[in-house]
Amino acid sequence: MRDRAVIRHRLSQYSALWLGGFLLVLIIAAGASLVAGLDLIDVADLVLPVAFVLLGGAMAFGVGATAVSRAGLATKSLVTVLGLLLLLPLLWAPVLAVLVTAAIGGVVIEYSTAYAGFRIAVSQLIYPLVSLFTESPLATAVWAIFQVVASVIGFLASMVQVWKAARGFLYGGGDDGDVETA
């Protein structure tokens, strides 16, 4: 039971990271480009690498904290696997924020070095997995599928986080139990 609380706690932290990363980058990118008039490509090249490092570091900290905790081996393994599976959708959050800002401002973001680098890295990670199951070149389709899946995962994680916060605010909900944090 305690291990289930650890997993729920880490997933809750993940959803808060996704939503926070998305909103913070959205506010910075929109403020800098739409309000201050800075070039969105330059803003993206500054903001995205910082967001990647911070989000990746936070994810590594959460997984590492669970790894050194008194949780069971199955819990540690599950949190590690979930951390690896959810890392790319987490890193998609700031990219999505920049893409939303680009769509609002009518800017083409493909010339951003950080965006292009992220897209290339994702393609290099995902395409070999897809090519194991098919022989046809699917780089564009794989990228589109990744965008949809990562956005859905992030949206659902964020909605759970928002619902939990709203429920706690409206109904005075308690915490998820005693969770060990390292």
JSON list of C-alpha atoms in Angstrom, two decimals:
[
{"chain": "A", "resi": 1, "resn": "MET", "atom": "CA", "xyz": [0.00, 0.00, 0.00]},
{"chain": "A", "resi": 2, "resn": "ARG", "atom": "CA", "xyz": [2.82, 2.36, 0.88]},
{"chain": "A", "resi": 3, "resn": "ASP", "atom": "CA", "xyz": [4.54, 1.60, -2.43]},
{"chain": "A", "resi": 4, "resn": "ARG", "atom": "CA", "xyz": [1.37, 2.50, -4.33]},
{"chain": "A", "resi": 5, "resn": "ALA", "atom": "CA", "xyz": [1.41, 5.88, -2.58]},
{"chain": "A", "resi": 6, "resn": "VAL", "atom": "CA", "xyz": [5.01, 6.42, -3.71]},
{"chain": "A", "resi": 7, "resn": "ILE", "atom": "CA", "xyz": [4.04, 5.71, -7.33]},
{"chain": "A", "resi": 8, "resn": "ARG", "atom": "CA", "xyz": [1.00, 8.01, -7.12]},
{"chain": "A", "resi": 9, "resn": "HIS", "atom": "CA", "xyz": [3.17, 10.71, -5.56]},
{"chain": "A", "resi": 10, "resn": "ARG", "atom": "CA", "xyz": [5.77, 10.48, -8.34]},
{"chain": "A", "resi": 11, "resn": "LEU", "atom": "CA", "xyz": [3.07, 10.54, -11.04]},
{"chain": "A", "resi": 12, "resn": "SER", "atom": "CA", "xyz": [1.53, 13.57, -9.35]},
{"chain": "A", "resi": 13, "resn": "GLN", "atom": "CA", "xyz": [4.91, 15.27, -9.38]},
{"chain": "A", "resi": 14, "resn": "TYR", "atom": "CA", "xyz": [5.29, 14.36, -13.06]},
{"chain": "A", "resi": 15, "resn": "SER", "atom": "CA", "xyz": [1.96, 15.93, -13.95]},
{"chain": "A", "resi": 16, "resn": "ALA", "atom": "CA", "xyz": [2.86, 19.07, -12.00]},
{"chain": "A", "resi": 17, "resn": "LEU", "atom": "CA", "xyz": [6.19, 19.23, -13.86]},
{"chain": "A", "resi": 18, "resn": "TRP", "atom": "CA", "xyz": [4.49, 18.83, -17.23]},
{"chain": "A", "resi": 19, "resn": "LEU", "atom": "CA", "xyz": [1.92, 21.50, -16.54]},
{"chain": "A", "resi": 20, "resn": "GLY", "atom": "CA", "xyz": [4.44, 23.84, -14.90]},
{"chain": "A", "resi": 21, "resn": "GLY", "atom": "CA", "xyz": [6.95, 23.40, -17.73]},
{"chain": "A", "resi": 22, "resn": "PHE", "atom": "CA", "xyz": [4.29, 24.06, -20.34]},
{"chain": "A", "resi": 23, "resn": "LEU", "atom": "CA", "xyz": [2.81, 27.11, -18.63]},
{"chain": "A", "resi": 24, "resn": "LEU", "atom": "CA", "xyz": [6.12, 28.69, -17.65]},
{"chain": "A", "resi": 25, "resn": "VAL", "atom": "CA", "xyz": [7.59, 28.38, -21.13]},
{"chain": "A", "resi": 26, "resn": "LEU", "atom": "CA", "xyz": [4.30, 29.55, -22.65]},
{"chain": "A", "resi": 27, "resn": "ILE", "atom": "CA", "xyz": [4.32, 32.66, -20.47]},
{"chain": "A", "resi": 28, "resn": "ILE", "atom": "CA", "xyz": [7.99, 33.40, -21.17]},
{"chain": "A", "resi": 29, "resn": "ALA", "atom": "CA", "xyz": [7.77, 32.75, -24.91]},
{"chain": "A", "resi": 30, "resn": "ALA", "atom": "CA", "xyz": [4.51, 34.64, -25.37]},
{"chain": "A", "resi": 31, "resn": "GLY", "atom": "CA", "xyz": [5.66, 37.51, -23.20]},
{"chain": "A", "resi": 32, "resn": "ALA", "atom": "CA", "xyz": [9.01, 37.83, -24.92]},
{"chain": "A", "resi": 33, "resn": "SER", "atom": "CA", "xyz": [7.81, 37.43, -28.48]},
{"chain": "A", "resi": 34, "resn": "LEU", "atom": "CA", "xyz": [4.23, 38.68, -28.54]},
{"chain": "A", "resi": 35, "resn": "VAL", "atom": "CA", "xyz": [4.48, 41.43, -25.92]},
{"chain": "A", "resi": 36, "resn": "ALA", "atom": "CA", "xyz": [8.14, 42.51, -26.00]},
{"chain": "A", "resi": 37, "resn": "GLY", "atom": "CA", "xyz": [8.52, 41.89, -29.73]},
{"chain": "A", "resi": 38, "resn": "LEU", "atom": "CA", "xyz": [11.60, 39.65, -29.52]},
{"chain": "A", "resi": 39, "resn": "ASP", "atom": "CA", "xyz": [12.20, 37.06, -32.23]},
{"chain": "A", "resi": 40, "resn": "LEU", "atom": "CA", "xyz": [10.51, 33.80, -31.13]},
{"chain": "A", "resi": 41, "resn": "ILE", "atom": "CA", "xyz": [13.26, 31.71, -32.68]},
{"chain": "A", "resi": 42, "resn": "ASP", "atom": "CA", "xyz": [15.86, 33.42, -30.50]},
{"chain": "A", "resi": 43, "resn": "VAL", "atom": "CA", "xyz": [13.61, 33.09, -27.46]},
{"chain": "A", "resi": 44, "resn": "ALA", "atom": "CA", "xyz": [13.07, 29.38, -28.18]},
{"chain": "A", "resi": 45, "resn": "ASP", "atom": "CA", "xyz": [16.82, 28.83, -28.56]},
{"chain": "A", "resi": 46, "resn": "LEU", "atom": "CA", "xyz": [17.34, 30.36, -25.12]},
{"chain": "A", "resi": 47, "resn": "VAL", "atom": "CA", "xyz": [14.36, 28.95, -23.24]},
{"chain": "A", "resi": 48, "resn": "LEU", "atom": "CA", "xyz": [14.09, 25.39, -24.55]},
{"chain": "A", "resi": 49, "resn": "PRO", "atom": "CA", "xyz": [17.57, 24.15, -23.55]},
{"chain": "A", "resi": 50, "resn": "VAL", "atom": "CA", "xyz": [17.10, 25.56, -20.04]},
{"chain": "A", "resi": 51, "resn": "ALA", "atom": "CA", "xyz": [13.67, 23.93, -19.79]},
{"chain": "A", "resi": 52, "resn": "PHE", "atom": "CA", "xyz": [15.08, 20.59, -21.01]},
{"chain": "A", "resi": 53, "resn": "VAL", "atom": "CA", "xyz": [17.83, 20.65, -18.39]},
{"chain": "A", "resi": 54, "resn": "LEU", "atom": "CA", "xyz": [15.52, 21.67, -15.55]},
{"chain": "A", "resi": 55, "resn": "LEU", "atom": "CA", "xyz": [12.78, 19.18, -16.43]},
{"chain": "A", "resi": 56, "resn": "GLY", "atom": "CA", "xyz": [15.25, 16.37, -17.06]},
{"chain": "A", "resi": 57, "resn": "GLY", "atom": "CA", "xyz": [17.02, 17.13, -13.80]},
{"chain": "A", "resi": 58, "resn": "ALA", "atom": "CA", "xyz": [13.74, 17.18, -11.89]},
{"chain": "A", "resi": 59, "resn": "MET", "atom": "CA", "xyz": [12.74, 13.85, -13.42]},
{"chain": "A", "resi": 60, "resn": "ALA", "atom": "CA", "xyz": [16.15, 12.35, -12.58]},
{"chain": "A", "resi": 61, "resn": "PHE", "atom": "CA", "xyz": [15.87, 13.66, -9.03]},
{"chain": "A", "resi": 62, "resn": "GLY", "atom": "CA", "xyz": [12.43, 12.07, -8.57]},
{"chain": "A", "resi": 63, "resn": "VAL", "atom": "CA", "xyz": [13.54, 8.72, -9.96]},
{"chain": "A", "resi": 64, "resn": "GLY", "atom": "CA", "xyz": [16.78, 8.88, -7.96]},
{"chain": "A", "resi": 65, "resn": "ALA", "atom": "CA", "xyz": [14.95, 9.77, -4.76]},
{"chain": "A", "resi": 66, "resn": "THR", "atom": "CA", "xyz": [12.75, 6.72, -5.21]},
{"chain": "A", "resi": 67, "resn": "ALA", "atom": "CA", "xyz": [15.77, 4.54, -6.04]},
{"chain": "A", "resi": 68, "resn": "VAL", "atom": "CA", "xyz": [17.47, 5.38, -2.74]},
{"chain": "A", "resi": 69, "resn": "SER", "atom": "CA", "xyz": [14.27, 5.29, -0.68]},
{"chain": "A", "resi": 70, "resn": "ARG", "atom": "CA", "xyz": [13.00, 2.38, 1.38]},
{"chain": "A", "resi": 71, "resn": "ALA", "atom": "CA", "xyz": [10.43, 1.50, -1.29]},
{"chain": "A", "resi": 72, "resn": "GLY", "atom": "CA", "xyz": [10.32, -2.05, -2.59]},
{"chain": "A", "resi": 73, "resn": "LEU", "atom": "CA", "xyz": [12.31, -3.23, -5.57]},
{"chain": "A", "resi": 74, "resn": "ALA", "atom": "CA", "xyz": [9.17, -3.50, -7.71]},
{"chain": "A", "resi": 75, "resn": "THR", "atom": "CA", "xyz": [8.24, 0.11, -6.91]},
{"chain": "A", "resi": 76, "resn": "LYS", "atom": "CA", "xyz": [11.75, 1.34, -7.64]},
{"chain": "A", "resi": 77, "resn": "SER", "atom": "CA", "xyz": [11.74, -0.55, -10.95]},
{"chain": "A", "resi": 78, "resn": "LEU", "atom": "CA", "xyz": [8.30, 0.71, -11.94]},
{"chain": "A", "resi": 79, "resn": "VAL", "atom": "CA", "xyz": [9.17, 4.33, -11.12]},
{"chain": "A", "resi": 80, "resn": "THR", "atom": "CA", "xyz": [12.39, 4.00, -13.15]},
{"chain": "A", "resi": 81, "resn": "VAL", "atom": "CA", "xyz": [10.57, 2.50, -16.16]},
{"chain": "A", "resi": 82, "resn": "LEU", "atom": "CA", "xyz": [7.83, 5.14, -15.96]},
{"chain": "A", "resi": 83, "resn": "GLY", "atom": "CA", "xyz": [10.49, 7.84, -15.70]},
{"chain": "A", "resi": 84, "resn": "LEU", "atom": "CA", "xyz": [12.15, 6.60, -18.87]},
{"chain": "A", "resi": 85, "resn": "LEU", "atom": "CA", "xyz": [8.87, 6.23, -20.74]},
{"chain": "A", "resi": 86, "resn": "LEU", "atom": "CA", "xyz": [7.53, 9.62, -19.67]},
{"chain": "A", "resi": 87, "resn": "LEU", "atom": "CA", "xyz": [10.73, 11.63, -20.17]},
{"chain": "A", "resi": 88, "resn": "LEU", "atom": "CA", "xyz": [10.12, 12.50, -23.82]},
{"chain": "A", "resi": 89, "resn": "PRO", "atom": "CA", "xyz": [6.49, 13.53, -23.24]},
{"chain": "A", "resi": 90, "resn": "LEU", "atom": "CA", "xyz": [7.75, 15.68, -20.34]},
{"chain": "A", "resi": 91, "resn": "LEU", "atom": "CA", "xyz": [10.33, 17.36, -22.56]},
{"chain": "A", "resi": 92, "resn": "TRP", "atom": "CA", "xyz": [7.61, 17.89, -25.17]},
{"chain": "A", "resi": 93, "resn": "ALA", "atom": "CA", "xyz": [5.75, 20.28, -22.81]},
{"chain": "A", "resi": 94, "resn": "PRO", "atom": "CA", "xyz": [8.04, 23.30, -23.34]},
{"chain": "A", "resi": 95, "resn": "VAL", "atom": "CA", "xyz": [8.28, 22.55, -27.07]},
{"chain": "A", "resi": 96, "resn": "LEU", "atom": "CA", "xyz": [4.50, 22.50, -27.28]},
{"chain": "A", "resi": 97, "resn": "ALA", "atom": "CA", "xyz": [4.37, 25.84, -25.46]},
{"chain": "A", "resi": 98, "resn": "VAL", "atom": "CA", "xyz": [6.73, 27.37, -28.04]},
{"chain": "A", "resi": 99, "resn": "LEU", "atom": "CA", "xyz": [4.67, 25.87, -30.87]},
{"chain": "A", "resi": 100, "resn": "VAL", "atom": "CA", "xyz": [1.48, 27.33, -29.41]},
{"chain": "A", "resi": 101, "resn": "THR", "atom": "CA", "xyz": [3.16, 30.73, -29.17]},
{"chain": "A", "resi": 102, "resn": "ALA", "atom": "CA", "xyz": [4.39, 30.38, -32.76]},
{"chain": "A", "resi": 103, "resn": "ALA", "atom": "CA", "xyz": [0.88, 29.51, -33.95]},
{"chain": "A", "resi": 104, "resn": "ILE", "atom": "CA", "xyz": [-0.59, 32.52, -32.16]},
{"chain": "A", "resi": 105, "resn": "GLY", "atom": "CA", "xyz": [2.10, 34.84, -33.52]},
{"chain": "A", "resi": 106, "resn": "GLY", "atom": "CA", "xyz": [2.09, 33.33, -37.01]},
{"chain": "A", "resi": 107, "resn": "VAL", "atom": "CA", "xyz": [5.80, 32.49, -36.78]},
{"chain": "A", "resi": 108, "resn": "VAL", "atom": "CA", "xyz": [7.59, 29.51, -38.33]},
{"chain": "A", "resi": 109, "resn": "ILE", "atom": "CA", "xyz": [9.59, 27.86, -35.54]},
{"chain": "A", "resi": 110, "resn": "GLU", "atom": "CA", "xyz": [11.40, 25.21, -37.61]},
{"chain": "A", "resi": 111, "resn": "TYR", "atom": "CA", "xyz": [14.47, 27.47, -37.85]},
{"chain": "A", "resi": 112, "resn": "SER", "atom": "CA", "xyz": [15.03, 27.28, -34.11]},
{"chain": "A", "resi": 113, "resn": "THR", "atom": "CA", "xyz": [18.17, 25.30, -33.35]},
{"chain": "A", "resi": 114, "resn": "ALA", "atom": "CA", "xyz": [16.74, 23.97, -30.08]},
{"chain": "A", "resi": 115, "resn": "TYR", "atom": "CA", "xyz": [13.47, 22.89, -31.71]},
{"chain": "A", "resi": 116, "resn": "ALA", "atom": "CA", "xyz": [15.25, 21.25, -34.64]},
{"chain": "A", "resi": 117, "resn": "GLY", "atom": "CA", "xyz": [17.67, 19.52, -32.28]},
{"chain": "A", "resi": 118, "resn": "PHE", "atom": "CA", "xyz": [14.81, 18.19, -30.18]},
{"chain": "A", "resi": 119, "resn": "ARG", "atom": "CA", "xyz": [12.97, 16.96, -33.24]},
{"chain": "A", "resi": 120, "resn": "ILE", "atom": "CA", "xyz": [16.08, 15.23, -34.57]},
{"chain": "A", "resi": 121, "resn": "ALA", "atom": "CA", "xyz": [16.85, 13.63, -31.19]},
{"chain": "A", "resi": 122, "resn": "VAL", "atom": "CA", "xyz": [13.29, 12.33, -30.84]},
{"chain": "A", "resi": 123, "resn": "SER", "atom": "CA", "xyz": [13.36, 10.96, -34.37]},
{"chain": "A", "resi": 124, "resn": "GLN", "atom": "CA", "xyz": [16.67, 9.22, -33.70]},
{"chain": "A", "resi": 125, "resn": "LEU", "atom": "CA", "xyz": [15.28, 7.65, -30.54]},
{"chain": "A", "resi": 126, "resn": "ILE", "atom": "CA", "xyz": [11.86, 6.64, -31.81]},
{"chain": "A", "resi": 127, "resn": "TYR", "atom": "CA", "xyz": [12.48, 5.73, -35.44]},
{"chain": "A", "resi": 128, "resn": "PRO", "atom": "CA", "xyz": [14.71, 2.71, -34.71]},
{"chain": "A", "resi": 129, "resn": "LEU", "atom": "CA", "xyz": [11.96, 1.31, -32.49]},
{"chain": "A", "resi": 130, "resn": "VAL", "atom": "CA", "xyz": [9.36, 1.76, -35.22]},
{"chain": "A", "resi": 131, "resn": "SER", "atom": "CA", "xyz": [11.66, 0.36, -37.90]},
{"chain": "A", "resi": 132, "resn": "LEU", "atom": "CA", "xyz": [11.82, -2.91, -35.96]},
{"chain": "A", "resi": 133, "resn": "PHE", "atom": "CA", "xyz": [8.17, -3.46, -36.80]},
{"chain": "A", "resi": 134, "resn": "THR", "atom": "CA", "xyz": [8.00, -2.06, -40.32]},
{"chain": "A", "resi": 135, "resn": "GLU", "atom": "CA", "xyz": [10.24, -1.61, -43.33]},
{"chain": "A", "resi": 136, "resn": "SER", "atom": "CA", "xyz": [8.71, 1.59, -44.74]},
{"chain": "A", "resi": 137, "resn": "PRO", "atom": "CA", "xyz": [10.18, 5.03, -43.97]},
{"chain": "A", "resi": 138, "resn": "LEU", "atom": "CA", "xyz": [7.92, 6.60, -41.36]},
{"chain": "A", "resi": 139, "resn": "ALA", "atom": "CA", "xyz": [9.91, 9.52, -39.97]},
{"chain": "A", "resi": 140, "resn": "THR", "atom": "CA", "xyz": [7.15, 12.08, -40.54]},
{"chain": "A", "resi": 141, "resn": "ALA", "atom": "CA", "xyz": [4.42, 9.76, -39.30]},
{"chain": "A", "resi": 142, "resn": "VAL", "atom": "CA", "xyz": [6.47, 8.81, -36.24]},
{"chain": "A", "resi": 143, "resn": "TRP", "atom": "CA", "xyz": [6.99, 12.48, -35.41]},
{"chain": "A", "resi": 144, "resn": "ALA", "atom": "CA", "xyz": [3.27, 13.21, -35.78]},
{"chain": "A", "resi": 145, "resn": "ILE", "atom": "CA", "xyz": [2.35, 10.22, -33.61]},
{"chain": "A", "resi": 146, "resn": "PHE", "atom": "CA", "xyz": [4.87, 11.31, -30.98]},
{"chain": "A", "resi": 147, "resn": "GLN", "atom": "CA", "xyz": [3.40, 14.82, -30.92]},
{"chain": "A", "resi": 148, "resn": "VAL", "atom": "CA", "xyz": [-0.12, 13.50, -30.40]},
{"chain": "A", "resi": 149, "resn": "VAL", "atom": "CA", "xyz": [0.83, 10.88, -27.79]},
{"chain": "A", "resi": 150, "resn": "ALA", "atom": "CA", "xyz": [3.07, 13.28, -25.84]},
{"chain": "A", "resi": 151, "resn": "SER", "atom": "CA", "xyz": [0.41, 15.99, -25.90]},
{"chain": "A", "resi": 152, "resn": "VAL", "atom": "CA", "xyz": [-2.32, 13.60, -24.73]},
{"chain": "A", "resi": 153, "resn": "ILE", "atom": "CA", "xyz": [-0.14, 12.22, -21.93]},
{"chain": "A", "resi": 154, "resn": "GLY", "atom": "CA", "xyz": [0.77, 15.71, -20.78]},
{"chain": "A", "resi": 155, "resn": "PHE", "atom": "CA", "xyz": [-2.79, 16.97, -21.03]},
{"chain": "A", "resi": 156, "resn": "LEU", "atom": "CA", "xyz": [-4.17, 14.04, -19.06]},
{"chain": "A", "resi": 157, "resn": "ALA", "atom": "CA", "xyz": [-1.45, 14.33, -16.44]},
{"chain": "A", "resi": 158, "resn": "SER", "atom": "CA", "xyz": [-2.14, 18.04, -16.13]},
{"chain": "A", "resi": 159, "resn": "MET", "atom": "CA", "xyz": [-5.88, 17.56, -15.88]},
{"chain": "A", "resi": 160, "resn": "VAL", "atom": "CA", "xyz": [-5.40, 15.03, -13.07]},
{"chain": "A", "resi": 161, "resn": "GLN", "atom": "CA", "xyz": [-3.20, 17.53, -11.24]},
{"chain": "A", "resi": 162, "resn": "VAL", "atom": "CA", "xyz": [-5.68, 20.37, -11.75]},
{"chain": "A", "resi": 163, "resn": "TRP", "atom": "CA", "xyz": [-8.59, 18.14, -10.67]},
{"chain": "A", "resi": 164, "resn": "LYS", "atom": "CA", "xyz": [-6.76, 17.08, -7.51]},
{"chain": "A", "resi": 165, "resn": "ALA", "atom": "CA", "xyz": [-5.98, 20.69, -6.65]},
{"chain": "A", "resi": 166, "resn": "ALA", "atom": "CA", "xyz": [-9.53, 21.85, -7.37]},
{"chain": "A", "resi": 167, "resn": "ARG", "atom": "CA", "xyz": [-11.03, 18.97, -5.41]},
{"chain": "A", "resi": 168, "resn": "GLY", "atom": "CA", "xyz": [-8.77, 19.71, -2.47]},
{"chain": "A", "resi": 169, "resn": "PHE", "atom": "CA", "xyz": [-9.67, 23.39, -2.61]},
{"chain": "A", "resi": 170, "resn": "LEU", "atom": "CA", "xyz": [-13.40, 22.86, -3.02]},
{"chain": "A", "resi": 171, "resn": "TYR", "atom": "CA", "xyz": [-13.92, 19.90, -0.74]},
{"chain": "A", "resi": 172, "resn": "GLY", "atom": "CA", "xyz": [-10.97, 20.18, 1.64]},
{"chain": "A", "resi": 173, "resn": "GLY", "atom": "CA", "xyz": [-9.44, 16.93, 0.42]},
{"chain": "A", "resi": 174, "resn": "GLY", "atom": "CA", "xyz": [-6.53, 15.43, 2.29]},
{"chain": "A", "resi": 175, "resn": "ASP", "atom": "CA", "xyz": [-3.21, 14.19, 1.04]},
{"chain": "A", "resi": 176, "resn": "ASP", "atom": "CA", "xyz": [-2.54, 10.80, -0.56]},
{"chain": "A", "resi": 177, "resn": "GLY", "atom": "CA", "xyz": [-1.15, 9.33, 2.60]},
{"chain": "A", "resi": 178, "resn": "ASP", "atom": "CA", "xyz": [2.23, 9.09, 4.12]},
{"chain": "A", "resi": 179, "resn": "VAL", "atom": "CA", "xyz": [4.78, 9.19, 1.32]},
{"chain": "A", "resi": 180, "resn": "GLU", "atom": "CA", "xyz": [8.48, 8.99, 1.92]},
{"chain": "A", "resi": 181, "resn": "THR", "atom": "CA", "xyz": [10.47, 11.58, 0.05]},
{"chain": "A", "resi": 182, "resn": "ALA", "atom": "CA", "xyz": [14.21, 11.58, -0.09]}
]
